[in-house]
Amino acid sequence: MDENTNTAQSTATPLTLVLGASGKTGRRVAERLQAAGLNVRRGSRAASPAFDWEDPVTWPDVLAGVTNVYVSYFPDLAVPGATEAIAAFVEQAERAGVRRLVLLSGRGEAEAQRAEQAVTGSGLEWTVVRASWFAQNFSEGAFADAVRSGDVALPVGDVGEPFVDADDIADVAVAALTEDGHHGQIYEVTGPRLLTFAEAVATIAAAANRDVVFAPIPLEAFSGYLAEAGEPQEVIDMLAYLFTEVLDGRNAHLADGVQRALGREPRDFADYARTAAENGAWK
């Protein structure tokens, strides 16, 4: 189905706008909606009509005819200006006739939760999905190359993290977009157990049947490595924030968002690692 279905078509079938459709969760949300035969418009700079968070002039065309919206803000709701952008977008969405909005937020991030207020205080049917660290950061994100090299060096110690599978996040988001009963819910989504980053890397090594070692390093060395690898400064700053503030133990406990939204247990990190290895993520 055409991902940029026009307004006339959407009068018969709801049209869902997926922002961040090339990202880890947005891509999965869009694929699930399309597989279900639903009309999807992918919101990105490369799409037509184009969407750019930094250019509100692009928003009206993208919102035209849209009933539901999935919002994933790049690189993170914690970056400067994110709260203001979300508030302005929500206001525009209400004026455009959007009925339902699902926001991907960050667990344990005060800045992200300020951005949530623009959604929860709106007149929309809203759902917030607060996610912990994605398991897919090791296979689709900033850590993938390090895993392939066999040497994962990160500025983190023995703090436990309930890594969540991006497939679970997408399943929760799709349920909230397409089913009744999720309005007004804040789903904190985690995996089923806590793992240190060293344990996560060891799990990946076992699944991939290769030597991968983990070592803690100073934040300055990590930021320098990312800069040399060509990561944008906003991504480097965001990761530095997450490692220095969010990974202080505040999220070292499990939540039941997946269970409440979907009626099933979340996927385990070992299952993620095995599937990623089978799909050649670290070859």
PDB file of C-alpha atoms in Angstrom, residues 85-261:
ATOM      1  CA  ALA A  85       8.831  21.193  19.230  1.00  0.00           C
ATOM      2  CA  ILE A  86       6.514  18.546  20.670  1.00  0.00           C
ATOM      3  CA  ALA A  87       4.180  21.205  22.095  1.00  0.00           C
ATOM      4  CA  ALA A  88       3.988  23.041  18.774  1.00  0.00           C
ATOM      5  CA  PHE A  89       3.432  19.812  16.849  1.00  0.00           C
ATOM      6  CA  VAL A  90       0.651  18.645  19.169  1.00  0.00           C
ATOM      7  CA  GLU A  91      -1.103  21.983  18.773  1.00  0.00           C
ATOM      8  CA  GLN A  92      -0.813  21.701  14.986  1.00  0.00           C
ATOM      9  CA  ALA A  93      -2.058  18.114  15.087  1.00  0.00           C
ATOM     10  CA  GLU A  94      -5.157  19.116  17.030  1.00  0.00           C
ATOM     11  CA  ARG A  95      -5.929  21.862  14.532  1.00  0.00           C
ATOM     12  CA  ALA A  96      -5.486  19.373  11.675  1.00  0.00           C
ATOM     13  CA  GLY A  97      -8.083  17.010  13.133  1.00  0.00           C
ATOM     14  CA  VAL A  98      -5.812  14.280  14.491  1.00  0.00           C
ATOM     15  CA  ARG A  99      -7.692  12.127  16.985  1.00  0.00           C
ATOM     16  CA  ARG A 100      -5.105   9.781  18.512  1.00  0.00           C
ATOM     17  CA  LEU A 101      -1.397  10.242  19.288  1.00  0.00           C
ATOM     18  CA  VAL A 102       1.198   7.840  20.690  1.00  0.00           C
ATOM     19  CA  LEU A 103       4.438   9.349  21.994  1.00  0.00           C
ATOM     20  CA  LEU A 104       7.688   7.415  22.437  1.00  0.00           C
ATOM     21  CA  SER A 105       9.344   8.775  25.562  1.00  0.00           C
ATOM     22  CA  GLY A 106      12.368   8.009  27.699  1.00  0.00           C
ATOM     23  CA  ARG A 107      12.178   6.179  31.001  1.00  0.00           C
ATOM     24  CA  GLY A 108      13.710   8.085  33.896  1.00  0.00           C
ATOM     25  CA  GLU A 109      14.328  11.217  31.816  1.00  0.00           C
ATOM     26  CA  ALA A 110      12.963  14.361  33.450  1.00  0.00           C
ATOM     27  CA  GLU A 111      13.369  16.314  30.217  1.00  0.00           C
ATOM     28  CA  ALA A 112      11.388  13.725  28.280  1.00  0.00           C
ATOM     29  CA  GLN A 113       8.628  13.794  30.849  1.00  0.00           C
ATOM     30  CA  ARG A 114       8.330  17.557  30.447  1.00  0.00           C
ATOM     31  CA  ALA A 115       7.747  16.948  26.748  1.00  0.00           C
ATOM     32  CA  GLU A 116       5.085  14.389  27.660  1.00  0.00           C
ATOM     33  CA  GLN A 117       3.051  17.133  29.323  1.00  0.00           C
ATOM     34  CA  ALA A 118       2.357  18.707  25.934  1.00  0.00           C
ATOM     35  CA  VAL A 119       0.703  15.434  24.944  1.00  0.00           C
ATOM     36  CA  THR A 120      -1.060  14.550  28.193  1.00  0.00           C
ATOM     37  CA  GLY A 121      -2.473  18.067  28.475  1.00  0.00           C
ATOM     38  CA  SER A 122      -3.911  18.037  24.967  1.00  0.00           C
ATOM     39  CA  GLY A 123      -7.396  17.179  23.784  1.00  0.00           C
ATOM     40  CA  LEU A 124      -6.125  14.159  21.860  1.00  0.00           C
ATOM     41  CA  GLU A 125      -6.551  10.512  22.735  1.00  0.00           C
ATOM     42  CA  TRP A 126      -3.000  10.001  23.932  1.00  0.00           C
ATOM     43  CA  THR A 127      -0.747   7.178  25.005  1.00  0.00           C
ATOM     44  CA  VAL A 128       2.829   7.533  26.242  1.00  0.00           C
ATOM     45  CA  VAL A 129       5.343   4.699  25.826  1.00  0.00           C
ATOM     46  CA  ARG A 130       8.318   5.216  28.143  1.00  0.00           C
ATOM     47  CA  ALA A 131      11.137   2.969  27.025  1.00  0.00           C
ATOM     48  CA  SER A 132      14.350   1.881  28.659  1.00  0.00           C
ATOM     49  CA  TRP A 133      17.515   1.255  26.619  1.00  0.00           C
ATOM     50  CA  PHE A 134      16.794  -0.537  23.350  1.00  0.00           C
ATOM     51  CA  ALA A 135      18.355  -3.962  22.897  1.00  0.00           C
ATOM     52  CA  GLN A 136      18.743  -2.988  19.238  1.00  0.00           C
ATOM     53  CA  ASN A 137      21.310  -0.330  20.158  1.00  0.00           C
ATOM     54  CA  PHE A 138      23.779  -3.216  19.980  1.00  0.00           C
ATOM     55  CA  SER A 139      22.761  -4.289  16.467  1.00  0.00           C
ATOM     56  CA  GLU A 140      21.241  -1.253  14.732  1.00  0.00           C
ATOM     57  CA  GLY A 141      22.618   1.679  16.696  1.00  0.00           C
ATOM     58  CA  ALA A 142      25.778   3.322  17.940  1.00  0.00           C
ATOM     59  CA  PHE A 143      27.217   0.135  19.477  1.00  0.00           C
ATOM     60  CA  ALA A 144      26.840  -2.181  16.484  1.00  0.00           C
ATOM     61  CA  ASP A 145      30.275  -1.530  14.982  1.00  0.00           C
ATOM     62  CA  ALA A 146      31.906  -2.025  18.371  1.00  0.00           C
ATOM     63  CA  VAL A 147      30.232  -5.420  18.733  1.00  0.00           C
ATOM     64  CA  ARG A 148      31.424  -6.415  15.263  1.00  0.00           C
ATOM     65  CA  SER A 149      34.966  -5.374  16.178  1.00  0.00           C
ATOM     66  CA  GLY A 150      34.854  -7.609  19.250  1.00  0.00           C
ATOM     67  CA  ASP A 151      35.683  -4.752  21.633  1.00  0.00           C
ATOM     68  CA  VAL A 152      32.792  -2.875  23.274  1.00  0.00           C
ATOM     69  CA  ALA A 153      34.078   0.010  25.389  1.00  0.00           C
ATOM     70  CA  LEU A 154      31.425   2.156  27.071  1.00  0.00           C
ATOM     71  CA  PRO A 155      31.372   4.678  29.938  1.00  0.00           C
ATOM     72  CA  VAL A 156      29.264   2.562  32.276  1.00  0.00           C
ATOM     73  CA  GLY A 157      29.884   0.294  35.224  1.00  0.00           C
ATOM     74  CA  ASP A 158      27.831  -2.415  36.898  1.00  0.00           C
ATOM     75  CA  VAL A 159      24.439  -0.702  36.875  1.00  0.00           C
ATOM     76  CA  GLY A 160      21.599  -2.988  35.811  1.00  0.00           C
ATOM     77  CA  GLU A 161      19.423  -2.042  32.847  1.00  0.00           C
ATOM     78  CA  PRO A 162      16.167  -3.757  31.738  1.00  0.00           C
ATOM     79  CA  PHE A 163      16.946  -3.623  28.004  1.00  0.00           C
ATOM     80  CA  VAL A 164      13.728  -3.581  25.985  1.00  0.00           C
ATOM     81  CA  ASP A 165      13.268  -5.086  22.531  1.00  0.00           C
ATOM     82  CA  ALA A 166      12.241  -2.548  19.884  1.00  0.00           C
ATOM     83  CA  ASP A 167       9.770  -5.129  18.593  1.00  0.00           C
ATOM     84  CA  ASP A 168       7.949  -4.937  21.927  1.00  0.00           C
ATOM     85  CA  ILE A 169       7.886  -1.157  21.732  1.00  0.00           C
ATOM     86  CA  ALA A 170       6.417  -1.330  18.234  1.00  0.00           C
ATOM     87  CA  ASP A 171       3.795  -3.859  19.308  1.00  0.00           C
ATOM     88  CA  VAL A 172       2.700  -1.606  22.173  1.00  0.00           C
ATOM     89  CA  ALA A 173       2.596   1.450  19.915  1.00  0.00           C
ATOM     90  CA  VAL A 174       0.554  -0.336  17.242  1.00  0.00           C
ATOM     91  CA  ALA A 175      -1.911  -1.573  19.848  1.00  0.00           C
ATOM     92  CA  ALA A 176      -2.339   1.966  21.160  1.00  0.00           C
ATOM     93  CA  LEU A 177      -2.777   3.340  17.640  1.00  0.00           C
ATOM     94  CA  THR A 178      -5.299   0.762  16.469  1.00  0.00           C
ATOM     95  CA  GLU A 179      -7.195  -0.416  19.551  1.00  0.00           C
ATOM     96  CA  ASP A 180      -9.443   1.276  22.072  1.00  0.00           C
ATOM     97  CA  GLY A 181      -8.619   1.126  25.761  1.00  0.00           C
ATOM     98  CA  HIS A 182      -5.147   2.688  25.719  1.00  0.00           C
ATOM     99  CA  HIS A 183      -6.182   6.349  26.012  1.00  0.00           C
ATOM    100  CA  GLY A 184      -4.586   8.068  28.995  1.00  0.00           C
ATOM    101  CA  GLN A 185      -2.106   5.273  29.645  1.00  0.00           C
ATOM    102  CA  ILE A 186       1.596   5.710  30.356  1.00  0.00           C
ATOM    103  CA  TYR A 187       3.265   2.411  29.578  1.00  0.00           C
ATOM    104  CA  GLU A 188       6.768   1.967  30.999  1.00  0.00           C
ATOM    105  CA  VAL A 189       8.214  -0.803  28.873  1.00  0.00           C
ATOM    106  CA  THR A 190      11.198  -2.903  29.907  1.00  0.00           C
ATOM    107  CA  GLY A 191      12.624  -6.306  29.308  1.00  0.00           C
ATOM    108  CA  PRO A 192      11.923  -9.117  31.816  1.00  0.00           C
ATOM    109  CA  ARG A 193      15.232  -8.862  33.716  1.00  0.00           C
ATOM    110  CA  LEU A 194      18.102  -6.564  34.586  1.00  0.00           C
ATOM    111  CA  LEU A 195      21.460  -6.935  32.850  1.00  0.00           C
ATOM    112  CA  THR A 196      24.661  -4.985  33.212  1.00  0.00           C
ATOM    113  CA  PHE A 197      26.212  -3.868  29.950  1.00  0.00           C
ATOM    114  CA  ALA A 198      28.960  -6.451  30.510  1.00  0.00           C
ATOM    115  CA  GLU A 199      26.330  -9.182  30.853  1.00  0.00           C
ATOM    116  CA  ALA A 200      24.521  -7.949  27.755  1.00  0.00           C
ATOM    117  CA  VAL A 201      27.725  -8.095  25.725  1.00  0.00           C
ATOM    118  CA  ALA A 202      28.490 -11.574  27.049  1.00  0.00           C
ATOM    119  CA  THR A 203      24.996 -12.681  25.997  1.00  0.00           C
ATOM    120  CA  ILE A 204      25.613 -11.321  22.507  1.00  0.00           C
ATOM    121  CA  ALA A 205      28.990 -13.058  22.312  1.00  0.00           C
ATOM    122  CA  ALA A 206      27.389 -16.374  23.197  1.00  0.00           C
ATOM    123  CA  ALA A 207      24.564 -15.914  20.696  1.00  0.00           C
ATOM    124  CA  ALA A 208      26.924 -14.890  17.896  1.00  0.00           C
ATOM    125  CA  ASN A 209      29.486 -17.554  18.815  1.00  0.00           C
ATOM    126  CA  ARG A 210      32.341 -15.077  18.688  1.00  0.00           C
ATOM    127  CA  ASP A 211      34.699 -13.284  21.041  1.00  0.00           C
ATOM    128  CA  VAL A 212      33.255  -9.958  22.163  1.00  0.00           C
ATOM    129  CA  VAL A 213      34.628  -8.297  25.268  1.00  0.00           C
ATOM    130  CA  PHE A 214      33.329  -5.368  27.294  1.00  0.00           C
ATOM    131  CA  ALA A 215      35.425  -2.731  29.034  1.00  0.00           C
ATOM    132  CA  PRO A 216      34.375   0.418  30.925  1.00  0.00           C
ATOM    133  CA  ILE A 217      36.078   3.609  29.707  1.00  0.00           C
ATOM    134  CA  PRO A 218      35.972   7.319  30.613  1.00  0.00           C
ATOM    135  CA  LEU A 219      33.198   9.353  29.045  1.00  0.00           C
ATOM    136  CA  GLU A 220      35.706  11.622  27.264  1.00  0.00           C
ATOM    137  CA  ALA A 221      37.260   8.667  25.460  1.00  0.00           C
ATOM    138  CA  PHE A 222      33.849   7.383  24.416  1.00  0.00           C
ATOM    139  CA  SER A 223      32.761  10.773  23.077  1.00  0.00           C
ATOM    140  CA  GLY A 224      36.001  11.082  21.149  1.00  0.00           C
ATOM    141  CA  TYR A 225      35.504   7.679  19.571  1.00  0.00           C
ATOM    142  CA  LEU A 226      31.989   8.616  18.443  1.00  0.00           C
ATOM    143  CA  ALA A 227      33.239  11.887  16.973  1.00  0.00           C
ATOM    144  CA  GLU A 228      35.940  10.052  14.997  1.00  0.00           C
ATOM    145  CA  ALA A 229      33.281   7.621  13.764  1.00  0.00           C
ATOM    146  CA  GLY A 230      31.283  10.528  12.360  1.00  0.00           C
ATOM    147  CA  GLU A 231      28.361  10.537  14.786  1.00  0.00           C
ATOM    148  CA  PRO A 232      26.503  13.885  14.883  1.00  0.00           C
ATOM    149  CA  GLN A 233      27.302  16.054  17.893  1.00  0.00           C
ATOM    150  CA  GLU A 234      23.668  15.966  19.034  1.00  0.00           C
ATOM    151  CA  VAL A 235      23.836  12.173  19.187  1.00  0.00           C
ATOM    152  CA  ILE A 236      27.123  12.297  21.109  1.00  0.00           C
ATOM    153  CA  ASP A 237      25.662  14.787  23.590  1.00  0.00           C
ATOM    154  CA  MET A 238      22.527  12.699  24.003  1.00  0.00           C
ATOM    155  CA  LEU A 239      24.489   9.506  24.700  1.00  0.00           C
ATOM    156  CA  ALA A 240      26.705  11.363  27.154  1.00  0.00           C
ATOM    157  CA  TYR A 241      23.588  12.527  28.994  1.00  0.00           C
ATOM    158  CA  LEU A 242      22.147   9.025  29.081  1.00  0.00           C
ATOM    159  CA  PHE A 243      25.366   7.446  30.344  1.00  0.00           C
ATOM    160  CA  THR A 244      26.117  10.076  32.981  1.00  0.00           C
ATOM    161  CA  GLU A 245      22.615  10.785  34.320  1.00  0.00           C
ATOM    162  CA  VAL A 246      20.028   8.201  33.308  1.00  0.00           C
ATOM    163  CA  LEU A 247      22.329   5.222  33.965  1.00  0.00           C
ATOM    164  CA  ASP A 248      22.721   6.117  37.628  1.00  0.00           C
ATOM    165  CA  GLY A 249      20.544   3.262  38.844  1.00  0.00           C
ATOM    166  CA  ARG A 250      17.205   5.085  38.602  1.00  0.00           C
ATOM    167  CA  ASN A 251      15.968   2.581  36.003  1.00  0.00           C
ATOM    168  CA  ALA A 252      17.379  -0.520  37.653  1.00  0.00           C
ATOM    169  CA  HIS A 253      13.953  -2.039  38.191  1.00  0.00           C
ATOM    170  CA  LEU A 254      11.362  -3.699  35.996  1.00  0.00           C
ATOM    171  CA  ALA A 255       8.066  -2.228  34.807  1.00  0.00           C
ATOM    172  CA  ASP A 256       4.930  -3.879  33.463  1.00  0.00           C
ATOM    173  CA  GLY A 257       4.074  -1.738  30.433  1.00  0.00           C
ATOM    174  CA  VAL A 258       4.365  -4.576  27.918  1.00  0.00           C
ATOM    175  CA  GLN A 259       2.228  -6.840  30.052  1.00  0.00           C
ATOM    176  CA  ARG A 260      -0.480  -4.214  30.588  1.00  0.00           C
ATOM    177  CA  ALA A 261      -0.628  -3.160  26.945  1.00  0.00           C
TER     178      ALA A 261
END
